[in-house]
Amino acid sequence: MTRPLDQSAGEESAYAVYDRLMADAVARLTDEHPMTANVMVWAHNGHLAKGTYGDRIIALGSRLSQRYGDRDYGLALLFGRGSFHAQGRRFESQPVRHRIGGGRRSVEARFANAMKGDYSVDLRSTTALWLHAPQAQRSFGANVPRFAYRVHTAPLVPAKEYYGIASLPARPAPTRCRRSRNEGGS
């Protein structure tokens, strides 16, 4: 993280370098094993988009789409409510838990209101006009203020940015398991 966090630094900003290095890592894996490599990258939807984000940062998904064409499949993953841990800007600090809500004016909310349960939609074959029109997606991560997640959104045309969307609505927290006597617990 020796690069500036200011996105206006363009290709030299920390964000652009991060996406470029992720794309290079995927390319290295596929170049080393061209016949057998299947690579899955788990990243924030902003990084997986086929366009740009922030101050016109070329997204990882854009780099992969240009390099691999039809072999690339960017799948946006939507969540209902829950939390995640993020490191933030200082690497010496401990990751912080961030809670997120439903986001009423977002693509996630539209899907959650229309469809219940887990699902996926292949956007390459959909004719739903709203998926081809400007929308807003929740934008959260380590650098979005923790208390602004409900109102912090980014512009999005779903069928333009992703090949598909999958949704995993809120789940109850897992119950805590007791240790067995063999593990030294009581």
mmCIF file with all atom_site columns, C-alpha atoms in Angstrom:
data_model
loop_
_atom_site.group_PDB
_atom_site.id
_atom_site.type_symbol
_atom_site.label_atom_id
_atom_site.label_alt_id
_atom_site.label_comp_id
_atom_site.label_asym_id
_atom_site.label_entity_id
_atom_site.label_seq_id
_atom_site.pdbx_PDB_ins_code
_atom_site.Cartn_x
_atom_site.Cartn_y
_atom_site.Cartn_z
_atom_site.occupancy
_atom_site.B_iso_or_equiv
_atom_site.pdbx_formal_charge
_atom_site.auth_seq_id
_atom_site.auth_comp_id
_atom_site.auth_asym_id
_atom_site.auth_atom_id
_atom_site.pdbx_PDB_model_num
ATOM 1   C CA . MET A 1 1   ? 0.000   0.000   0.000   1.00 0.00 ? 1   MET A CA 1
ATOM 2   C CA . THR A 1 2   ? 2.661   2.464   -0.993  1.00 0.00 ? 2   THR A CA 1
ATOM 3   C CA . ARG A 1 3   ? 0.350   3.913   -3.644  1.00 0.00 ? 3   ARG A CA 1
ATOM 4   C CA . PRO A 1 4   ? -1.943  6.881   -3.033  1.00 0.00 ? 4   PRO A CA 1
ATOM 5   C CA . LEU A 1 5   ? -5.500  6.069   -1.979  1.00 0.00 ? 5   LEU A CA 1
ATOM 6   C CA . ASP A 1 6   ? -6.755  9.041   -3.987  1.00 0.00 ? 6   ASP A CA 1
ATOM 7   C CA . GLN A 1 7   ? -8.498  7.521   -7.023  1.00 0.00 ? 7   GLN A CA 1
ATOM 8   C CA . SER A 1 8   ? -7.690  10.586  -9.112  1.00 0.00 ? 8   SER A CA 1
ATOM 9   C CA . ALA A 1 9   ? -4.122  9.203   -9.327  1.00 0.00 ? 9   ALA A CA 1
ATOM 10  C CA . GLY A 1 10  ? -5.535  6.935   -12.057 1.00 0.00 ? 10  GLY A CA 1
ATOM 11  C CA . GLU A 1 11  ? -3.527  3.819   -12.862 1.00 0.00 ? 11  GLU A CA 1
ATOM 12  C CA . GLU A 1 12  ? -1.076  4.635   -10.073 1.00 0.00 ? 12  GLU A CA 1
ATOM 13  C CA . SER A 1 13  ? -3.707  4.703   -7.325  1.00 0.00 ? 13  SER A CA 1
ATOM 14  C CA . ALA A 1 14  ? -3.822  1.860   -4.820  1.00 0.00 ? 14  ALA A CA 1
ATOM 15  C CA . TYR A 1 15  ? -7.216  0.786   -6.206  1.00 0.00 ? 15  TYR A CA 1
ATOM 16  C CA . ALA A 1 16  ? -6.021  0.513   -9.806  1.00 0.00 ? 16  ALA A CA 1
ATOM 17  C CA . VAL A 1 17  ? -2.857  -1.332  -8.774  1.00 0.00 ? 17  VAL A CA 1
ATOM 18  C CA . TYR A 1 18  ? -4.956  -3.732  -6.657  1.00 0.00 ? 18  TYR A CA 1
ATOM 19  C CA . ASP A 1 19  ? -7.243  -4.612  -9.608  1.00 0.00 ? 19  ASP A CA 1
ATOM 20  C CA . ARG A 1 20  ? -4.298  -4.892  -12.017 1.00 0.00 ? 20  ARG A CA 1
ATOM 21  C CA . LEU A 1 21  ? -2.415  -7.232  -9.666  1.00 0.00 ? 21  LEU A CA 1
ATOM 22  C CA . MET A 1 22  ? -5.505  -9.431  -9.178  1.00 0.00 ? 22  MET A CA 1
ATOM 23  C CA . ALA A 1 23  ? -5.887  -9.687  -12.971 1.00 0.00 ? 23  ALA A CA 1
ATOM 24  C CA . ASP A 1 24  ? -2.187  -10.533 -13.317 1.00 0.00 ? 24  ASP A CA 1
ATOM 25  C CA . ALA A 1 25  ? -2.544  -13.298 -10.710 1.00 0.00 ? 25  ALA A CA 1
ATOM 26  C CA . VAL A 1 26  ? -5.451  -14.852 -12.657 1.00 0.00 ? 26  VAL A CA 1
ATOM 27  C CA . ALA A 1 27  ? -3.436  -14.597 -15.900 1.00 0.00 ? 27  ALA A CA 1
ATOM 28  C CA . ARG A 1 28  ? -0.442  -16.287 -14.251 1.00 0.00 ? 28  ARG A CA 1
ATOM 29  C CA . LEU A 1 29  ? -2.594  -19.199 -13.078 1.00 0.00 ? 29  LEU A CA 1
ATOM 30  C CA . THR A 1 30  ? -4.250  -19.680 -16.455 1.00 0.00 ? 30  THR A CA 1
ATOM 31  C CA . ASP A 1 31  ? -0.988  -19.285 -18.388 1.00 0.00 ? 31  ASP A CA 1
ATOM 32  C CA . GLU A 1 32  ? 0.745   -21.902 -16.223 1.00 0.00 ? 32  GLU A CA 1
ATOM 33  C CA . HIS A 1 33  ? -2.093  -24.413 -16.753 1.00 0.00 ? 33  HIS A CA 1
ATOM 34  C CA . PRO A 1 34  ? -3.827  -23.390 -20.008 1.00 0.00 ? 34  PRO A CA 1
ATOM 35  C CA . MET A 1 35  ? -5.744  -26.659 -20.489 1.00 0.00 ? 35  MET A CA 1
ATOM 36  C CA . THR A 1 36  ? -6.908  -27.274 -16.931 1.00 0.00 ? 36  THR A CA 1
ATOM 37  C CA . ALA A 1 37  ? -7.080  -23.922 -15.120 1.00 0.00 ? 37  ALA A CA 1
ATOM 38  C CA . ASN A 1 38  ? -10.449 -22.891 -13.756 1.00 0.00 ? 38  ASN A CA 1
ATOM 39  C CA . VAL A 1 39  ? -10.068 -19.822 -11.583 1.00 0.00 ? 39  VAL A CA 1
ATOM 40  C CA . MET A 1 40  ? -12.686 -18.284 -9.315  1.00 0.00 ? 40  MET A CA 1
ATOM 41  C CA . VAL A 1 41  ? -12.046 -14.863 -7.841  1.00 0.00 ? 41  VAL A CA 1
ATOM 42  C CA . TRP A 1 42  ? -14.094 -13.713 -4.860  1.00 0.00 ? 42  TRP A CA 1
ATOM 43  C CA . ALA A 1 43  ? -14.081 -9.912  -4.750  1.00 0.00 ? 43  ALA A CA 1
ATOM 44  C CA . HIS A 1 44  ? -16.404 -6.982  -4.176  1.00 0.00 ? 44  HIS A CA 1
ATOM 45  C CA . ASN A 1 45  ? -18.904 -6.510  -7.021  1.00 0.00 ? 45  ASN A CA 1
ATOM 46  C CA . GLY A 1 46  ? -17.289 -3.179  -7.906  1.00 0.00 ? 46  GLY A CA 1
ATOM 47  C CA . HIS A 1 47  ? -14.064 -5.013  -8.734  1.00 0.00 ? 47  HIS A CA 1
ATOM 48  C CA . LEU A 1 48  ? -15.891 -7.714  -10.720 1.00 0.00 ? 48  LEU A CA 1
ATOM 49  C CA . ALA A 1 49  ? -17.779 -5.302  -12.997 1.00 0.00 ? 49  ALA A CA 1
ATOM 50  C CA . LYS A 1 50  ? -16.882 -5.150  -16.682 1.00 0.00 ? 50  LYS A CA 1
ATOM 51  C CA . GLY A 1 51  ? -16.458 -1.378  -16.625 1.00 0.00 ? 51  GLY A CA 1
ATOM 52  C CA . THR A 1 52  ? -14.839 1.083   -14.264 1.00 0.00 ? 52  THR A CA 1
ATOM 53  C CA . TYR A 1 53  ? -15.525 2.206   -10.717 1.00 0.00 ? 53  TYR A CA 1
ATOM 54  C CA . GLY A 1 54  ? -14.763 5.237   -8.583  1.00 0.00 ? 54  GLY A CA 1
ATOM 55  C CA . ASP A 1 55  ? -12.816 7.830   -10.521 1.00 0.00 ? 55  ASP A CA 1
ATOM 56  C CA . ARG A 1 56  ? -12.728 5.708   -13.717 1.00 0.00 ? 56  ARG A CA 1
ATOM 57  C CA . ILE A 1 57  ? -10.545 2.934   -12.266 1.00 0.00 ? 57  ILE A CA 1
ATOM 58  C CA . ILE A 1 58  ? -10.434 -0.004  -14.711 1.00 0.00 ? 58  ILE A CA 1
ATOM 59  C CA . ALA A 1 59  ? -12.037 -2.852  -12.777 1.00 0.00 ? 59  ALA A CA 1
ATOM 60  C CA . LEU A 1 60  ? -10.633 -6.361  -12.455 1.00 0.00 ? 60  LEU A CA 1
ATOM 61  C CA . GLY A 1 61  ? -13.711 -7.671  -14.294 1.00 0.00 ? 61  GLY A CA 1
ATOM 62  C CA . SER A 1 62  ? -13.005 -5.349  -17.210 1.00 0.00 ? 62  SER A CA 1
ATOM 63  C CA . ARG A 1 63  ? -9.429  -6.636  -17.461 1.00 0.00 ? 63  ARG A CA 1
ATOM 64  C CA . LEU A 1 64  ? -10.568 -10.277 -17.291 1.00 0.00 ? 64  LEU A CA 1
ATOM 65  C CA . SER A 1 65  ? -13.365 -9.727  -19.822 1.00 0.00 ? 65  SER A CA 1
ATOM 66  C CA . GLN A 1 66  ? -10.927 -8.138  -22.287 1.00 0.00 ? 66  GLN A CA 1
ATOM 67  C CA . ARG A 1 67  ? -8.401  -10.942 -21.863 1.00 0.00 ? 67  ARG A CA 1
ATOM 68  C CA . TYR A 1 68  ? -10.707 -13.980 -21.769 1.00 0.00 ? 68  TYR A CA 1
ATOM 69  C CA . GLY A 1 69  ? -13.819 -12.897 -23.670 1.00 0.00 ? 69  GLY A CA 1
ATOM 70  C CA . ASP A 1 70  ? -16.539 -15.570 -23.498 1.00 0.00 ? 70  ASP A CA 1
ATOM 71  C CA . ARG A 1 71  ? -14.459 -17.703 -21.118 1.00 0.00 ? 71  ARG A CA 1
ATOM 72  C CA . ASP A 1 72  ? -14.922 -15.038 -18.413 1.00 0.00 ? 72  ASP A CA 1
ATOM 73  C CA . TYR A 1 73  ? -18.128 -14.995 -16.350 1.00 0.00 ? 73  TYR A CA 1
ATOM 74  C CA . GLY A 1 74  ? -18.542 -12.144 -13.870 1.00 0.00 ? 74  GLY A CA 1
ATOM 75  C CA . LEU A 1 75  ? -21.202 -13.085 -11.330 1.00 0.00 ? 75  LEU A CA 1
ATOM 76  C CA . ALA A 1 76  ? -22.395 -10.383 -8.947  1.00 0.00 ? 76  ALA A CA 1
ATOM 77  C CA . LEU A 1 77  ? -23.257 -11.767 -5.541  1.00 0.00 ? 77  LEU A CA 1
ATOM 78  C CA . LEU A 1 78  ? -25.963 -9.965  -3.599  1.00 0.00 ? 78  LEU A CA 1
ATOM 79  C CA . PHE A 1 79  ? -26.671 -10.330 0.078   1.00 0.00 ? 79  PHE A CA 1
ATOM 80  C CA . GLY A 1 80  ? -29.666 -9.253  2.092   1.00 0.00 ? 80  GLY A CA 1
ATOM 81  C CA . ARG A 1 81  ? -28.511 -8.278  5.571   1.00 0.00 ? 81  ARG A CA 1
ATOM 82  C CA . GLY A 1 82  ? -25.624 -9.336  7.708   1.00 0.00 ? 82  GLY A CA 1
ATOM 83  C CA . SER A 1 83  ? -22.082 -8.270  8.396   1.00 0.00 ? 83  SER A CA 1
ATOM 84  C CA . PHE A 1 84  ? -18.540 -8.582  7.142   1.00 0.00 ? 84  PHE A CA 1
ATOM 85  C CA . HIS A 1 85  ? -15.061 -7.919  8.479   1.00 0.00 ? 85  HIS A CA 1
ATOM 86  C CA . ALA A 1 86  ? -12.796 -5.434  6.717   1.00 0.00 ? 86  ALA A CA 1
ATOM 87  C CA . GLN A 1 87  ? -9.256  -4.368  7.431   1.00 0.00 ? 87  GLN A CA 1
ATOM 88  C CA . GLY A 1 88  ? -9.590  -0.685  6.626   1.00 0.00 ? 88  GLY A CA 1
ATOM 89  C CA . ARG A 1 89  ? -6.769  1.655   5.728   1.00 0.00 ? 89  ARG A CA 1
ATOM 90  C CA . ARG A 1 90  ? -4.379  0.762   8.540   1.00 0.00 ? 90  ARG A CA 1
ATOM 91  C CA . PHE A 1 91  ? -2.979  -2.736  8.215   1.00 0.00 ? 91  PHE A CA 1
ATOM 92  C CA . GLU A 1 92  ? -1.596  -2.798  11.744  1.00 0.00 ? 92  GLU A CA 1
ATOM 93  C CA . SER A 1 93  ? -5.114  -2.544  13.171  1.00 0.00 ? 93  SER A CA 1
ATOM 94  C CA . GLN A 1 94  ? -7.491  -5.454  13.687  1.00 0.00 ? 94  GLN A CA 1
ATOM 95  C CA . PRO A 1 95  ? -10.301 -6.014  11.137  1.00 0.00 ? 95  PRO A CA 1
ATOM 96  C CA . VAL A 1 96  ? -13.538 -4.309  12.120  1.00 0.00 ? 96  VAL A CA 1
ATOM 97  C CA . ARG A 1 97  ? -16.998 -5.877  11.913  1.00 0.00 ? 97  ARG A CA 1
ATOM 98  C CA . HIS A 1 98  ? -19.346 -3.916  9.655   1.00 0.00 ? 98  HIS A CA 1
ATOM 99  C CA . ARG A 1 99  ? -23.116 -4.482  9.789   1.00 0.00 ? 99  ARG A CA 1
ATOM 100 C CA . ILE A 1 100 ? -25.234 -3.924  6.682   1.00 0.00 ? 100 ILE A CA 1
ATOM 101 C CA . GLY A 1 101 ? -28.953 -3.500  6.219   1.00 0.00 ? 101 GLY A CA 1
ATOM 102 C CA . GLY A 1 102 ? -31.265 -4.078  3.283   1.00 0.00 ? 102 GLY A CA 1
ATOM 103 C CA . GLY A 1 103 ? -30.748 -0.855  1.340   1.00 0.00 ? 103 GLY A CA 1
ATOM 104 C CA . ARG A 1 104 ? -34.200 0.241   0.154   1.00 0.00 ? 104 ARG A CA 1
ATOM 105 C CA . ARG A 1 105 ? -33.286 1.942   -3.126  1.00 0.00 ? 105 ARG A CA 1
ATOM 106 C CA . SER A 1 106 ? -30.860 -0.626  -4.514  1.00 0.00 ? 106 SER A CA 1
ATOM 107 C CA . VAL A 1 107 ? -30.774 -3.484  -7.017  1.00 0.00 ? 107 VAL A CA 1
ATOM 108 C CA . GLU A 1 108 ? -30.439 -5.789  -4.017  1.00 0.00 ? 108 GLU A CA 1
ATOM 109 C CA . ALA A 1 109 ? -33.712 -4.485  -2.566  1.00 0.00 ? 109 ALA A CA 1
ATOM 110 C CA . ARG A 1 110 ? -35.549 -4.890  -5.884  1.00 0.00 ? 110 ARG A CA 1
ATOM 111 C CA . PHE A 1 111 ? -34.441 -8.512  -6.150  1.00 0.00 ? 111 PHE A CA 1
ATOM 112 C CA . ALA A 1 112 ? -35.201 -9.203  -2.485  1.00 0.00 ? 112 ALA A CA 1
ATOM 113 C CA . ASN A 1 113 ? -38.740 -7.852  -2.888  1.00 0.00 ? 113 ASN A CA 1
ATOM 114 C CA . ALA A 1 114 ? -39.377 -9.766  -6.125  1.00 0.00 ? 114 ALA A CA 1
ATOM 115 C CA . MET A 1 115 ? -37.865 -13.161 -5.328  1.00 0.00 ? 115 MET A CA 1
ATOM 116 C CA . LYS A 1 116 ? -37.595 -15.040 -2.054  1.00 0.00 ? 116 LYS A CA 1
ATOM 117 C CA . GLY A 1 117 ? -34.823 -17.510 -1.270  1.00 0.00 ? 117 GLY A CA 1
ATOM 118 C CA . ASP A 1 118 ? -31.541 -18.197 -3.061  1.00 0.00 ? 118 ASP A CA 1
ATOM 119 C CA . TYR A 1 119 ? -31.490 -17.682 -6.823  1.00 0.00 ? 119 TYR A CA 1
ATOM 120 C CA . SER A 1 120 ? -29.328 -16.762 -9.782  1.00 0.00 ? 120 SER A CA 1
ATOM 121 C CA . VAL A 1 121 ? -30.181 -14.904 -12.983 1.00 0.00 ? 121 VAL A CA 1
ATOM 122 C CA . ASP A 1 122 ? -28.195 -15.166 -16.222 1.00 0.00 ? 122 ASP A CA 1
ATOM 123 C CA . LEU A 1 123 ? -28.214 -11.569 -17.446 1.00 0.00 ? 123 LEU A CA 1
ATOM 124 C CA . ARG A 1 124 ? -27.026 -12.520 -20.931 1.00 0.00 ? 124 ARG A CA 1
ATOM 125 C CA . SER A 1 125 ? -30.471 -13.889 -21.777 1.00 0.00 ? 125 SER A CA 1
ATOM 126 C CA . THR A 1 126 ? -32.797 -11.608 -19.813 1.00 0.00 ? 126 THR A CA 1
ATOM 127 C CA . THR A 1 127 ? -35.141 -9.191  -21.541 1.00 0.00 ? 127 THR A CA 1
ATOM 128 C CA . ALA A 1 128 ? -36.245 -7.406  -18.356 1.00 0.00 ? 128 ALA A CA 1
ATOM 129 C CA . LEU A 1 129 ? -35.836 -3.750  -19.286 1.00 0.00 ? 129 LEU A CA 1
ATOM 130 C CA . TRP A 1 130 ? -34.941 -2.579  -15.791 1.00 0.00 ? 130 TRP A CA 1
ATOM 131 C CA . LEU A 1 131 ? -31.817 -4.784  -15.807 1.00 0.00 ? 131 LEU A CA 1
ATOM 132 C CA . HIS A 1 132 ? -30.617 -2.879  -18.894 1.00 0.00 ? 132 HIS A CA 1
ATOM 133 C CA . ALA A 1 133 ? -31.314 0.557   -17.360 1.00 0.00 ? 133 ALA A CA 1
ATOM 134 C CA . PRO A 1 134 ? -29.370 2.610   -14.793 1.00 0.00 ? 134 PRO A CA 1
ATOM 135 C CA . GLN A 1 135 ? -29.833 1.381   -11.217 1.00 0.00 ? 135 GLN A CA 1
ATOM 136 C CA . ALA A 1 136 ? -28.012 1.767   -7.917  1.00 0.00 ? 136 ALA A CA 1
ATOM 137 C CA . GLN A 1 137 ? -26.164 -0.950  -6.028  1.00 0.00 ? 137 GLN A CA 1
ATOM 138 C CA . ARG A 1 138 ? -25.121 -0.811  -2.406  1.00 0.00 ? 138 ARG A CA 1
ATOM 139 C CA . SER A 1 139 ? -21.514 0.174   -2.153  1.00 0.00 ? 139 SER A CA 1
ATOM 140 C CA . PHE A 1 140 ? -19.790 -0.981  0.975   1.00 0.00 ? 140 PHE A CA 1
ATOM 141 C CA . GLY A 1 141 ? -16.322 -2.048  1.900   1.00 0.00 ? 141 GLY A CA 1
ATOM 142 C CA . ALA A 1 142 ? -13.423 -1.068  4.041   1.00 0.00 ? 142 ALA A CA 1
ATOM 143 C CA . ASN A 1 143 ? -13.375 2.502   2.732   1.00 0.00 ? 143 ASN A CA 1
ATOM 144 C CA . VAL A 1 144 ? -17.079 3.372   2.961   1.00 0.00 ? 144 VAL A CA 1
ATOM 145 C CA . PRO A 1 145 ? -18.000 4.987   6.283   1.00 0.00 ? 145 PRO A CA 1
ATOM 146 C CA . ARG A 1 146 ? -19.467 2.251   8.499   1.00 0.00 ? 146 ARG A CA 1
ATOM 147 C CA . PHE A 1 147 ? -22.588 4.159   9.428   1.00 0.00 ? 147 PHE A CA 1
ATOM 148 C CA . ALA A 1 148 ? -23.444 5.182   5.848   1.00 0.00 ? 148 ALA A CA 1
ATOM 149 C CA . TYR A 1 149 ? -23.926 1.735   4.264   1.00 0.00 ? 149 TYR A CA 1
ATOM 150 C CA . ARG A 1 150 ? -27.699 2.078   4.077   1.00 0.00 ? 150 ARG A CA 1
ATOM 151 C CA . VAL A 1 151 ? -27.485 5.181   1.923   1.00 0.00 ? 151 VAL A CA 1
ATOM 152 C CA . HIS A 1 152 ? -24.163 4.690   0.126   1.00 0.00 ? 152 HIS A CA 1
ATOM 153 C CA . THR A 1 153 ? -24.773 3.482   -3.430  1.00 0.00 ? 153 THR A CA 1
ATOM 154 C CA . ALA A 1 154 ? -22.941 3.359   -6.750  1.00 0.00 ? 154 ALA A CA 1
ATOM 155 C CA . PRO A 1 155 ? -24.410 3.571   -10.269 1.00 0.00 ? 155 PRO A CA 1
ATOM 156 C CA . LEU A 1 156 ? -24.949 0.304   -12.115 1.00 0.00 ? 156 LEU A CA 1
ATOM 157 C CA . VAL A 1 157 ? -26.505 -1.123  -15.289 1.00 0.00 ? 157 VAL A CA 1
ATOM 158 C CA . PRO A 1 158 ? -26.705 -4.786  -14.203 1.00 0.00 ? 158 PRO A CA 1
ATOM 159 C CA . ALA A 1 159 ? -26.812 -6.471  -17.644 1.00 0.00 ? 159 ALA A CA 1
ATOM 160 C CA . LYS A 1 160 ? -23.921 -4.293  -18.852 1.00 0.00 ? 160 LYS A CA 1
ATOM 161 C CA . GLU A 1 161 ? -21.620 -4.892  -15.883 1.00 0.00 ? 161 GLU A CA 1
ATOM 162 C CA . TYR A 1 162 ? -22.204 -8.570  -15.064 1.00 0.00 ? 162 TYR A CA 1
ATOM 163 C CA . TYR A 1 163 ? -23.017 -11.801 -16.874 1.00 0.00 ? 163 TYR A CA 1
ATOM 164 C CA . GLY A 1 164 ? -25.160 -12.959 -13.978 1.00 0.00 ? 164 GLY A CA 1
ATOM 165 C CA . ILE A 1 165 ? -26.436 -12.135 -10.520 1.00 0.00 ? 165 ILE A CA 1
ATOM 166 C CA . ALA A 1 166 ? -26.839 -14.544 -7.605  1.00 0.00 ? 166 ALA A CA 1
ATOM 167 C CA . SER A 1 167 ? -28.549 -13.665 -4.356  1.00 0.00 ? 167 SER A CA 1
ATOM 168 C CA . LEU A 1 168 ? -28.211 -15.125 -0.891  1.00 0.00 ? 168 LEU A CA 1
ATOM 169 C CA . PRO A 1 169 ? -30.731 -13.515 1.443   1.00 0.00 ? 169 PRO A CA 1
ATOM 170 C CA . ALA A 1 170 ? -30.171 -13.101 5.164   1.00 0.00 ? 170 ALA A CA 1
ATOM 171 C CA . ARG A 1 171 ? -29.567 -16.256 7.149   1.00 0.00 ? 171 ARG A CA 1
ATOM 172 C CA . PRO A 1 172 ? -29.899 -16.782 10.898  1.00 0.00 ? 172 PRO A CA 1
ATOM 173 C CA . ALA A 1 173 ? -26.587 -16.788 12.700  1.00 0.00 ? 173 ALA A CA 1
ATOM 174 C CA . PRO A 1 174 ? -25.208 -20.294 13.172  1.00 0.00 ? 174 PRO A CA 1
ATOM 175 C CA . THR A 1 175 ? -25.698 -21.728 16.614  1.00 0.00 ? 175 THR A CA 1
ATOM 176 C CA . ARG A 1 176 ? -22.629 -22.139 18.730  1.00 0.00 ? 176 ARG A CA 1
ATOM 177 C CA . CYS A 1 177 ? -21.416 -25.727 18.998  1.00 0.00 ? 177 CYS A CA 1
ATOM 178 C CA . ARG A 1 178 ? -20.328 -27.152 22.308  1.00 0.00 ? 178 ARG A CA 1
ATOM 179 C CA . ARG A 1 179 ? -17.004 -28.855 22.541  1.00 0.00 ? 179 ARG A CA 1
ATOM 180 C CA . SER A 1 180 ? -17.026 -32.576 23.073  1.00 0.00 ? 180 SER A CA 1
ATOM 181 C CA . ARG A 1 181 ? -15.265 -34.085 26.079  1.00 0.00 ? 181 ARG A CA 1
ATOM 182 C CA . ASN A 1 182 ? -12.648 -35.512 23.747  1.00 0.00 ? 182 ASN A CA 1
ATOM 183 C CA . GLU A 1 183 ? -11.643 -31.981 22.742  1.00 0.00 ? 183 GLU A CA 1
ATOM 184 C CA . GLY A 1 184 ? -11.054 -30.942 26.310  1.00 0.00 ? 184 GLY A CA 1
ATOM 185 C CA . GLY A 1 185 ? -14.270 -28.936 26.665  1.00 0.00 ? 185 GLY A CA 1
ATOM 186 C CA . SER A 1 186 ? -16.962 -29.427 29.255  1.00 0.00 ? 186 SER A CA 1
#
